[in-house]
CSV table of C-alpha atoms and ligand atoms in Angstrom, one decimal:
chain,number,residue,atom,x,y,z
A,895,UNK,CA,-13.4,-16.1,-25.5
A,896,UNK,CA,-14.2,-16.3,-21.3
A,897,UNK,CA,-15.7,-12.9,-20.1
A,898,UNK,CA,-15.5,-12.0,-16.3
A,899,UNK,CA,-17.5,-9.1,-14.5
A,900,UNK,CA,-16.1,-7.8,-11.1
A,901,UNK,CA,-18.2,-6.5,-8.4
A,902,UNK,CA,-16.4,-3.8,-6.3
A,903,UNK,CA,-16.5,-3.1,-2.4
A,904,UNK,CA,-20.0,-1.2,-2.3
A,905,UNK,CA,-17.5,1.4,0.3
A,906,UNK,CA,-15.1,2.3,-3.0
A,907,UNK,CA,-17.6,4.7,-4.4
A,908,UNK,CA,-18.3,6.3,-1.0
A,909,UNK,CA,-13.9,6.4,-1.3
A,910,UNK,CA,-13.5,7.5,-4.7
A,911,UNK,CA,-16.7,9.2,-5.7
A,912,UNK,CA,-17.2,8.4,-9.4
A,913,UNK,CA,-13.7,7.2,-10.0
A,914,UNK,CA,-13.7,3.7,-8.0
A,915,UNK,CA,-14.6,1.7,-11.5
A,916,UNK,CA,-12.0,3.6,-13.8
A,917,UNK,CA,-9.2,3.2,-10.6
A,918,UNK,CA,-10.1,-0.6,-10.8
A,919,UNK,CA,-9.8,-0.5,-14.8
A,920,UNK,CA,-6.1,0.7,-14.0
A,921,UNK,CA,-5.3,-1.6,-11.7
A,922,UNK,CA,-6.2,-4.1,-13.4
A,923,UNK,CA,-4.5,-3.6,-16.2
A,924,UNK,CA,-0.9,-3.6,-14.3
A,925,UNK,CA,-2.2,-7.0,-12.9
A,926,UNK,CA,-2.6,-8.1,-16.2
A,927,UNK,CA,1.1,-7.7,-16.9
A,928,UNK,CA,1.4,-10.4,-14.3
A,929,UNK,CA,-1.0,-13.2,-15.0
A,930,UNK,CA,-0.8,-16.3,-17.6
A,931,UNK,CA,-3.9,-15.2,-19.8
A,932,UNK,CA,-3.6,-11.6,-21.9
A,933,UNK,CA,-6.7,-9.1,-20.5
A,934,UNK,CA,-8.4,-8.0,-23.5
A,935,UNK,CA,-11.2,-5.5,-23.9
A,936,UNK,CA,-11.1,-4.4,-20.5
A,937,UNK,CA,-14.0,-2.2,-19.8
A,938,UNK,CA,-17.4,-1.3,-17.5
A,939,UNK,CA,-20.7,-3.1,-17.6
A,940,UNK,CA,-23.9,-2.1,-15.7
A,941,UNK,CA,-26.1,-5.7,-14.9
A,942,UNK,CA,-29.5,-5.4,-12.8
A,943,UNK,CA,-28.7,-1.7,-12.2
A,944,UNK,CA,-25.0,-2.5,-10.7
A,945,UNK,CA,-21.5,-1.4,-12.6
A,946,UNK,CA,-19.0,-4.5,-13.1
A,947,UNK,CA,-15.6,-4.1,-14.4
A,948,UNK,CA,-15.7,-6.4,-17.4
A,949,UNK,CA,-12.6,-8.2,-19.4
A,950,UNK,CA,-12.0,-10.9,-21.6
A,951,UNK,CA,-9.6,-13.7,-22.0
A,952,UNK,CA,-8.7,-16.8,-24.8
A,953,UNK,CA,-7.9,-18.9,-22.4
A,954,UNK,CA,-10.0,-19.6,-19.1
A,955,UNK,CA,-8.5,-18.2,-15.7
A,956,UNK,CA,-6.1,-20.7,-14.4
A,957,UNK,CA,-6.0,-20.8,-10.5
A,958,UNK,CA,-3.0,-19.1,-10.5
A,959,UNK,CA,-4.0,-16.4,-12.3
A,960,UNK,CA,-7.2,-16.1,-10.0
A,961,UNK,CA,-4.8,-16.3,-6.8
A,962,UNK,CA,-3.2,-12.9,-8.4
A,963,UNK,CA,-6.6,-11.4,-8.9
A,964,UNK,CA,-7.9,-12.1,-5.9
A,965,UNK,CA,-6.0,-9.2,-4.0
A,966,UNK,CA,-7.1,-6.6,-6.6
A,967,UNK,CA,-8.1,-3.4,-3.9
A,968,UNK,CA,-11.7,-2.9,-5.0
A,969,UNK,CA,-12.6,-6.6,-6.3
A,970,UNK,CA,-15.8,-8.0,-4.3
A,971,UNK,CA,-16.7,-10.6,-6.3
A,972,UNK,CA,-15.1,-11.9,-9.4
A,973,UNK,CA,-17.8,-13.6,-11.8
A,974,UNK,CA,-17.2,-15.8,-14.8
A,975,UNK,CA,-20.1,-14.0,-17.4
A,976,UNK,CA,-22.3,-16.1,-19.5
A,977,UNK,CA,-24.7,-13.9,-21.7
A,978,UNK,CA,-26.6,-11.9,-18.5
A,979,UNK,CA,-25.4,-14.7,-16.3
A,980,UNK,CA,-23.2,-14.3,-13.6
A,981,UNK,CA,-21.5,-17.7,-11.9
A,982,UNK,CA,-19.0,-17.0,-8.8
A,983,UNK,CA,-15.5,-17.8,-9.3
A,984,UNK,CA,-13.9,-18.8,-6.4
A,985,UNK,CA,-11.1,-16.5,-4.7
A,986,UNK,CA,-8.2,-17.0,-2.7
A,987,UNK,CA,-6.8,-13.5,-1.1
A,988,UNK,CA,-3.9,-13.3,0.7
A,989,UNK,CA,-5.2,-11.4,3.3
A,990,UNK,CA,-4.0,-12.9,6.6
A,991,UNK,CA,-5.6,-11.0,9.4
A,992,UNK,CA,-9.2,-9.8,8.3
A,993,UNK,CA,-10.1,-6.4,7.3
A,994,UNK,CA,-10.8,-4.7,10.8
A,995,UNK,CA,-6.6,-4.6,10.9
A,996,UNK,CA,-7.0,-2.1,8.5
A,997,UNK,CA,-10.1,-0.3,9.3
A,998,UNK,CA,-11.0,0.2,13.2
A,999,UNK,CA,-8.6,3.4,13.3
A,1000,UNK,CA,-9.8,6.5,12.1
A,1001,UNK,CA,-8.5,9.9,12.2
A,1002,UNK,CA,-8.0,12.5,9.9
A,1003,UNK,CA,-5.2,12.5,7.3
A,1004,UNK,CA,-5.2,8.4,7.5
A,1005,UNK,CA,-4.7,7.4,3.9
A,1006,UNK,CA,-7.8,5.3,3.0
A,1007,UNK,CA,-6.8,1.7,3.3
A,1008,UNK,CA,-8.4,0.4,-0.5
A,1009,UNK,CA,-6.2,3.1,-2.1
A,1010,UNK,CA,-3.1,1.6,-0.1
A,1011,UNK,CA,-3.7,-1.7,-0.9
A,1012,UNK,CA,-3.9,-0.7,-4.6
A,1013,UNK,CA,-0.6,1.6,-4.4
A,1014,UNK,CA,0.9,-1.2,-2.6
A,1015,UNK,CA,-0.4,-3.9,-5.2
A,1016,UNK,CA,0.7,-1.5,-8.4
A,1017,UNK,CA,4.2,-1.2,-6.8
A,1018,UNK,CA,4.6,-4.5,-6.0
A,1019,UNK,CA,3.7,-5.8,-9.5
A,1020,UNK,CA,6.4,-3.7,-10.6
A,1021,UNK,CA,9.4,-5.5,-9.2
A,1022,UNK,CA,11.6,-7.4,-11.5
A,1023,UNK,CA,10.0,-10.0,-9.5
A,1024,UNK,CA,6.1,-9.1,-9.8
A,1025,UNK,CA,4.4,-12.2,-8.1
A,1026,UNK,CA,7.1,-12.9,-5.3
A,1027,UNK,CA,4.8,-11.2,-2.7
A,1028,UNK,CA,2.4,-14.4,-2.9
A,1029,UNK,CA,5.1,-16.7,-1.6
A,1030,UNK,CA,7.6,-14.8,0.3
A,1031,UNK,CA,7.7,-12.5,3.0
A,1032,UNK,CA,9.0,-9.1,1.2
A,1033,UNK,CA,10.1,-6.0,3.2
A,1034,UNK,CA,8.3,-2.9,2.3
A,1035,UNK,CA,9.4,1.0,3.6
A,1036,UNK,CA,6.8,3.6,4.3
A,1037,UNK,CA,8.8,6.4,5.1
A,1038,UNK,CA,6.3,8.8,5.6
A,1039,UNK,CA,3.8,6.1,7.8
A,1040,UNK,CA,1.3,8.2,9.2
A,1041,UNK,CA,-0.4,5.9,11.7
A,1042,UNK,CA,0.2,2.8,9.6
A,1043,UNK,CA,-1.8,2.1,6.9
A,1044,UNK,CA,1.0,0.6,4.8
A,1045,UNK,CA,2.5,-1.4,8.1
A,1046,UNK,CA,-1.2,-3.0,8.3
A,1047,UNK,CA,-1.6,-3.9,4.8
A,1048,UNK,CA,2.1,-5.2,4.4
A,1049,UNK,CA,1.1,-7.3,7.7
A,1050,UNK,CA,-2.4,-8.2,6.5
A,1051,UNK,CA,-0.5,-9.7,3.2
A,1052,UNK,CA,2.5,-11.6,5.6
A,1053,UNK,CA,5.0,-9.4,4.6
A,1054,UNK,CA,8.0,-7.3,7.0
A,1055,UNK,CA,7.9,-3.7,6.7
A,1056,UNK,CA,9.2,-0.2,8.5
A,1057,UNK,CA,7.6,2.4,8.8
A,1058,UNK,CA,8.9,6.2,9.6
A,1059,UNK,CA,6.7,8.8,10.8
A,1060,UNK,CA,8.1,12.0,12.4
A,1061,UNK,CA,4.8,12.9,14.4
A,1062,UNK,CA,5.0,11.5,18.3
A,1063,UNK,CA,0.9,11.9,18.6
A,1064,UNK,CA,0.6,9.5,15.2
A,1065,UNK,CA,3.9,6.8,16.9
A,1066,UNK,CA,2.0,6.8,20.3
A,1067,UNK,CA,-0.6,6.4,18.6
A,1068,UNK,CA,-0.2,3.4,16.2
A,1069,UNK,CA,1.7,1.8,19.6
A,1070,UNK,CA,-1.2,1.6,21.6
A,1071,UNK,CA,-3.4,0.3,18.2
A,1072,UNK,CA,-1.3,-2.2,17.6
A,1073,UNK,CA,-0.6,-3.9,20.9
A,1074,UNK,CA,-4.3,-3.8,22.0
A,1075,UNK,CA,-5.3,-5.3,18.5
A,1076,UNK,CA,-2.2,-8.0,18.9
A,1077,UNK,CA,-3.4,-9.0,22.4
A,1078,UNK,CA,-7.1,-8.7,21.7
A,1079,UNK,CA,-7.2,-11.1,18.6
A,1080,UNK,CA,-4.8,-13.4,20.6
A,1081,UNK,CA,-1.4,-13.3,17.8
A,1082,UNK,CA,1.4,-14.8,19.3
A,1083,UNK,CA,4.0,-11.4,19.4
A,1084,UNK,CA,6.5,-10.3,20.6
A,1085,UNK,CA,6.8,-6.3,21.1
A,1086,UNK,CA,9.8,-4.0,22.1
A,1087,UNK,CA,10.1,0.0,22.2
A,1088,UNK,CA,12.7,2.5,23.1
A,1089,UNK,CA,14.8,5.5,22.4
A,1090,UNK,CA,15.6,5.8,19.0
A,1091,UNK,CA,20.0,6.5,18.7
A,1092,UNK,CA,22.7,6.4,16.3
A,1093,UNK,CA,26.0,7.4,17.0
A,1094,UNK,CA,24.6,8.6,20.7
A,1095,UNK,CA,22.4,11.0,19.3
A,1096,UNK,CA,18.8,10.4,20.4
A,1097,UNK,CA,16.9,10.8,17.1
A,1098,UNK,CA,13.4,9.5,19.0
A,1099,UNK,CA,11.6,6.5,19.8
A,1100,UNK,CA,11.5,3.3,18.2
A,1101,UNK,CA,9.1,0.4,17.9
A,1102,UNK,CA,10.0,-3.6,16.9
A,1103,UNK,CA,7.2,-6.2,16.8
A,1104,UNK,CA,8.0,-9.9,16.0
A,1105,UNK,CA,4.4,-12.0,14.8
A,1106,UNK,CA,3.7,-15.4,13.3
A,1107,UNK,CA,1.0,-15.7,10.7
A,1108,UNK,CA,-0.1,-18.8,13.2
A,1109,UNK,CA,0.6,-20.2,16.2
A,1110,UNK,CA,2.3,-22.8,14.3
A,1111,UNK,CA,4.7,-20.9,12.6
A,1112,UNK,CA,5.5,-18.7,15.4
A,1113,UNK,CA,6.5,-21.3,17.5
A,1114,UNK,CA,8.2,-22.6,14.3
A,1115,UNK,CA,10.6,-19.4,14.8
A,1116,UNK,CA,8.8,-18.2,11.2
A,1117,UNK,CA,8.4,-14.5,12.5
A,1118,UNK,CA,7.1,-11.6,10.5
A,1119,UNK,CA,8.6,-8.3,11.7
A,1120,UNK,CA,7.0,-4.2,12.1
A,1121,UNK,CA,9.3,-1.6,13.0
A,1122,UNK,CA,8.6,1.7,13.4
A,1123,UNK,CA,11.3,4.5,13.3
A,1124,UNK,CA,9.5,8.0,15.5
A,1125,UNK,CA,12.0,10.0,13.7
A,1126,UNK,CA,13.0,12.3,10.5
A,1127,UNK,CA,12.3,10.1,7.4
A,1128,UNK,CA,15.9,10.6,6.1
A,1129,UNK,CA,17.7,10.0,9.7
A,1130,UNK,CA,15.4,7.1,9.7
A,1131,UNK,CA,16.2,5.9,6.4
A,1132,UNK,CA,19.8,6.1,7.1
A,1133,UNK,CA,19.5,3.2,9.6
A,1134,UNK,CA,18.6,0.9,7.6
A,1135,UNK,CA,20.9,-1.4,5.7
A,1136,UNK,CA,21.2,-0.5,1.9
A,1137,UNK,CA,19.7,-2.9,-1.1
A,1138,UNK,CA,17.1,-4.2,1.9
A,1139,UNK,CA,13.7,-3.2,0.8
A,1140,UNK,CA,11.9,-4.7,-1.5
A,1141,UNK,CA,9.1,-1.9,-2.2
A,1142,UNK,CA,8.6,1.4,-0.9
A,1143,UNK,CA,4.6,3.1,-0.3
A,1144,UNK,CA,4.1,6.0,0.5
A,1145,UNK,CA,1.0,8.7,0.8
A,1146,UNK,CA,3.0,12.5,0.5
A,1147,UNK,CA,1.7,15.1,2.5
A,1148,UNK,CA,-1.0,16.7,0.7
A,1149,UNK,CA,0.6,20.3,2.3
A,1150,UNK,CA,-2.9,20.7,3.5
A,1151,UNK,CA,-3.7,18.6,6.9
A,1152,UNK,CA,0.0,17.6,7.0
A,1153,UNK,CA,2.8,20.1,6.2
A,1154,UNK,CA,6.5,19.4,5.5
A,1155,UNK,CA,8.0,19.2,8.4
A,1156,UNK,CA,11.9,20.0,7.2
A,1157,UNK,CA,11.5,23.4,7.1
A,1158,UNK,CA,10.2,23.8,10.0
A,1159,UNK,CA,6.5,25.2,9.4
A,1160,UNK,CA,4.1,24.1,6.8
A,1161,UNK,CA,5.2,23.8,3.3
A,1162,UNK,CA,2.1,24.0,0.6
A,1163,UNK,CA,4.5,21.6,-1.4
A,1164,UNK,CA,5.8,18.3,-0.5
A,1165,UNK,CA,8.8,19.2,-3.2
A,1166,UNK,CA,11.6,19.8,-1.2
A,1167,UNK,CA,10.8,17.1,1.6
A,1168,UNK,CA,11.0,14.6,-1.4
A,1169,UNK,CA,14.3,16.2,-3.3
A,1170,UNK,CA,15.9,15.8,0.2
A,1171,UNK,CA,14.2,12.4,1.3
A,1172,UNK,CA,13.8,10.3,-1.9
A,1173,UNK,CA,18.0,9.4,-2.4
A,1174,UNK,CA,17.8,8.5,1.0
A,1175,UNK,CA,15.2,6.1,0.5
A,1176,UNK,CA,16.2,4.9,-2.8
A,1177,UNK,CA,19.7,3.5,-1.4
A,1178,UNK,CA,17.7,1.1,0.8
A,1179,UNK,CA,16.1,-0.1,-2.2
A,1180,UNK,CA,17.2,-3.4,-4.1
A,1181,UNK,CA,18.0,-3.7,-7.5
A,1182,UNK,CA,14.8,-4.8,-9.1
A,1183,UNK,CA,12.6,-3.1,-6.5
A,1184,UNK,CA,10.1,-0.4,-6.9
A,1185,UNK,CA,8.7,3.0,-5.1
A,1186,UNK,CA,5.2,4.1,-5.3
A,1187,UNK,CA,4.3,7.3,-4.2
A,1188,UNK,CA,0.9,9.0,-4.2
A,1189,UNK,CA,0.6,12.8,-3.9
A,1190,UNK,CA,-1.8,16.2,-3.9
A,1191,UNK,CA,-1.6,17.2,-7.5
A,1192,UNK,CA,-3.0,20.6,-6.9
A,1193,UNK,CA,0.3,21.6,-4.9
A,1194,UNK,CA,2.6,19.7,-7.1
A,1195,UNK,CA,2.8,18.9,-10.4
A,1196,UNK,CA,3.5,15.5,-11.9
A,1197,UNK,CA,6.8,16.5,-14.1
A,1198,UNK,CA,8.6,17.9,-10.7
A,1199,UNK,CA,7.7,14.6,-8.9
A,1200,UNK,CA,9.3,12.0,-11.8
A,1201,UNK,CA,11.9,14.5,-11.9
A,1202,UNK,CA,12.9,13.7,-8.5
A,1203,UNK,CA,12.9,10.2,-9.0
A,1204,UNK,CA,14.8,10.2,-12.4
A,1205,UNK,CA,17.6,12.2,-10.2
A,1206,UNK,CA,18.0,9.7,-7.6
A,1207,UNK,CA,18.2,7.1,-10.7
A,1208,UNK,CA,15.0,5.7,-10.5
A,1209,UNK,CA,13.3,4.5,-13.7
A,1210,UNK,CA,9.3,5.4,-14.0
A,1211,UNK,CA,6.8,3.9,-15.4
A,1212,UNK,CA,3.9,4.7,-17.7
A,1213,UNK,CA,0.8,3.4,-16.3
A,1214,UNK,CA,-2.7,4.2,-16.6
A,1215,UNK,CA,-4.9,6.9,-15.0
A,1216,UNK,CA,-5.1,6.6,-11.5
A,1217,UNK,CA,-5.9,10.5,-10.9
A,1218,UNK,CA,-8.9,11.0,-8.4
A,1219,UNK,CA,-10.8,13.2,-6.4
A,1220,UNK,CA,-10.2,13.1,-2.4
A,1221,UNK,CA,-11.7,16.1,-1.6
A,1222,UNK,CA,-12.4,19.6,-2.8
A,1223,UNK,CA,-8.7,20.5,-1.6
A,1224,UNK,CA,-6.8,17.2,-2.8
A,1225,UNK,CA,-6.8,15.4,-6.5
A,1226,UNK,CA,-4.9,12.6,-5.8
A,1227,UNK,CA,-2.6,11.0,-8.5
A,1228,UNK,CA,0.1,8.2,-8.4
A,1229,UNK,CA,3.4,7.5,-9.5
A,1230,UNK,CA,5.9,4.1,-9.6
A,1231,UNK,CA,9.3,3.7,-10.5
A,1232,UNK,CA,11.8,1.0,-10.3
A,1233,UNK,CA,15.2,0.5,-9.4
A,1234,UNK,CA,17.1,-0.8,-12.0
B,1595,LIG,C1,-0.3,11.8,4.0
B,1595,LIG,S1,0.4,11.5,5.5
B,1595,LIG,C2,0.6,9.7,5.6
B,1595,LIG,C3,-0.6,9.1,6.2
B,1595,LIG,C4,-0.4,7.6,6.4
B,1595,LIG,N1,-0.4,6.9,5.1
B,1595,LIG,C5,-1.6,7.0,7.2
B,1595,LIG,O1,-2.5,6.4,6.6
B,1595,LIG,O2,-1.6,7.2,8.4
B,1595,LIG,C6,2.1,12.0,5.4
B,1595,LIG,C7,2.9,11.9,6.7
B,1595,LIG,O3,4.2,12.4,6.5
B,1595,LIG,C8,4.7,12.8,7.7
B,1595,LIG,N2,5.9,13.6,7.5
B,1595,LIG,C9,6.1,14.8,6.9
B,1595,LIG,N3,7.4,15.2,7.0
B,1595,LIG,C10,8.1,14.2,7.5
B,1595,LIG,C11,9.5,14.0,7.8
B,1595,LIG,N4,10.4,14.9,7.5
B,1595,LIG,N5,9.8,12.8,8.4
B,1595,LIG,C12,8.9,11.9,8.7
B,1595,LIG,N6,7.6,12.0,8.5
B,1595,LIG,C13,7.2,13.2,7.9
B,1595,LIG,C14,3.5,13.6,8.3
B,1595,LIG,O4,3.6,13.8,9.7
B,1595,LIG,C15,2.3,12.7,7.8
B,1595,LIG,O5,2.0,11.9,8.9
């Protein structure tokens, strides 16, 4: 047998309190449906005073398999273990761009940017087509986008996505981020905004970046694309095409900091935003794709979310426990479903 010990980001346990070890355990485990060698015994260690995630294999890691792991949300460091002893294994993450992408803005209801890299990874690895992120540029819908946590991770990986956000402070907002970082770290771009219409009704603004990965490419014509919709997530879902997202993310509002904006004032559940938003979003999904939604248990129960999802035909799937603490108002769970 081989035995590996992960080190996670020293910032996940300020993130997830006590839960950052068990969230990796989970994770894990849906990556392990994806890889060559079988996970066994996957568990926690502490070495020197310091937790790893431990896990076992028959067969070493082939670099393939260590490619996949390497974009695991929490992993630091992945060790092969020997006894006590501890010998790097090299990593290769896809990560395009460099972290600060992710983490320079700040503001409150941002969705912490390790969690949505591991709802991203979770739902991506449940595709028909689980490892297709690695090698091609995949278009992934956050239809609830907030500032653009999802839109930076989808970007840091080299992927397409849209975002829709109804708040005009959080559109201006992720604007003005995203140009000045574009400009400032010198990638070649291309950036258009506007009104937002369909059928001449104004619905609001609109934002369309064009990137390249590297100069190279971009001059290549190999352009990666952001667009963000400033409107109602179900007008903005209806604009685009049907079958052309590969995976949906998205962080509901809690109905604490962020209400539910369809009714007008602030809903304590996200329930009806989702039973009127989630067919909408599901007919831009592809056969084979997935959604992954995260949401505030304490204002909605698990059985009325997959409810939702079974309605609008959607097929969910067990996974492990990915329940955790965000703060004395929000237990935060996850759920992902695919298209069939
Ligand atoms: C939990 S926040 C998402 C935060 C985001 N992931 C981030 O990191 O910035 C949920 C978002 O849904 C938005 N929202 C609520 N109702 C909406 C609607 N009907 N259409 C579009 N966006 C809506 C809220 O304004 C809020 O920004």
């Amino acid at each position: 047998m081989f035995h590996y010990a992960i080190l996670l980001y020293p910032s996940a346990n300020r993130v997830y309190t006590d839960s950052s070890a068990a969230l990796l355990r989970a994770e894990l485990a849906v990556f392990g449906e994806a890889l060559g060698a079988t996970l066994e015994d996957i568990g926690e260690r502490r070495l020197g005073g310091v937790t790893y995630v431990t896990f076992s294999t028959a067969e070493r890691l082939s670099t393939d398999d260590v490619t996949l792991l390497s974009n695991l949300s929490a992993l630091y460091a992945l060790f092969e273990l020997t006894g006590d002893l501890l010998r790097p294994v090299e990593l290769s993450p896809l990560d395009r761009f460099g972290t600060d992408l992710l983490t320079i803005q700040k503001y409150s209801g941002k969705t912490n940017e390790l969690f949505t890299k591991l709802l991203l990874n979770v739902t991506l690895l449940s595709t028909s087509d689980p490892t297709a992120f690695l090698i091609r540029p995949l278009h992934v819908l956050d239809p609830l986008c907030g500032r653009g946590t999802t839109l930076n991770q989808a970007m840091d990986y080299g992927l397409d996505s849209t975002g829709i956000e109804l708040d005009k402070r959080d559109f201006e907002a992720y604007e003005h981020f995203i140009k000045t970082w574009l400009r400032t770290k010198r990638v070649k771009h291309t950036a258009d905004s506007g009104q937002l219409r369909r059928n001449k009704t104004m619905l609001g603004r609109r934002l369309e970046l064009g990137f390249g990965l590297t100069k190279e490419q971009y001059k290549a014509g190999e352009v990666r694309h952001i667009t963000f919709y400033n409107c109602d997530t179900v007008a903005g879902a209806g604009l685009l095409k049907g079958g052309s997202v590969d995976v949906i993310v998205t962080d509901a509002p809690y109905g604490v900091q962020h209400g539910s904006h369809r009714t007008g004032e602030l809903s304590r559940s996200p329930r009806d935003l989702l039973a009127a938003a989630v067919p909408a979003w599901v007919r831009t999904l592809r056969s084979g794709g997935a959604l992954g939604m995260s949401w505030n248990t304490h204002v909605t129960k698990r059985e009325e979310i997959t409810e939702i999802l079974t309605a609008a035909g959607l097929e969910v799937r067990e996974l492990g426990d990915f329940a955790h603490r965000v703060d004395q108002a929000i237990l935060r769970d996850l759920v992902v479903a695919r298209k069939p």
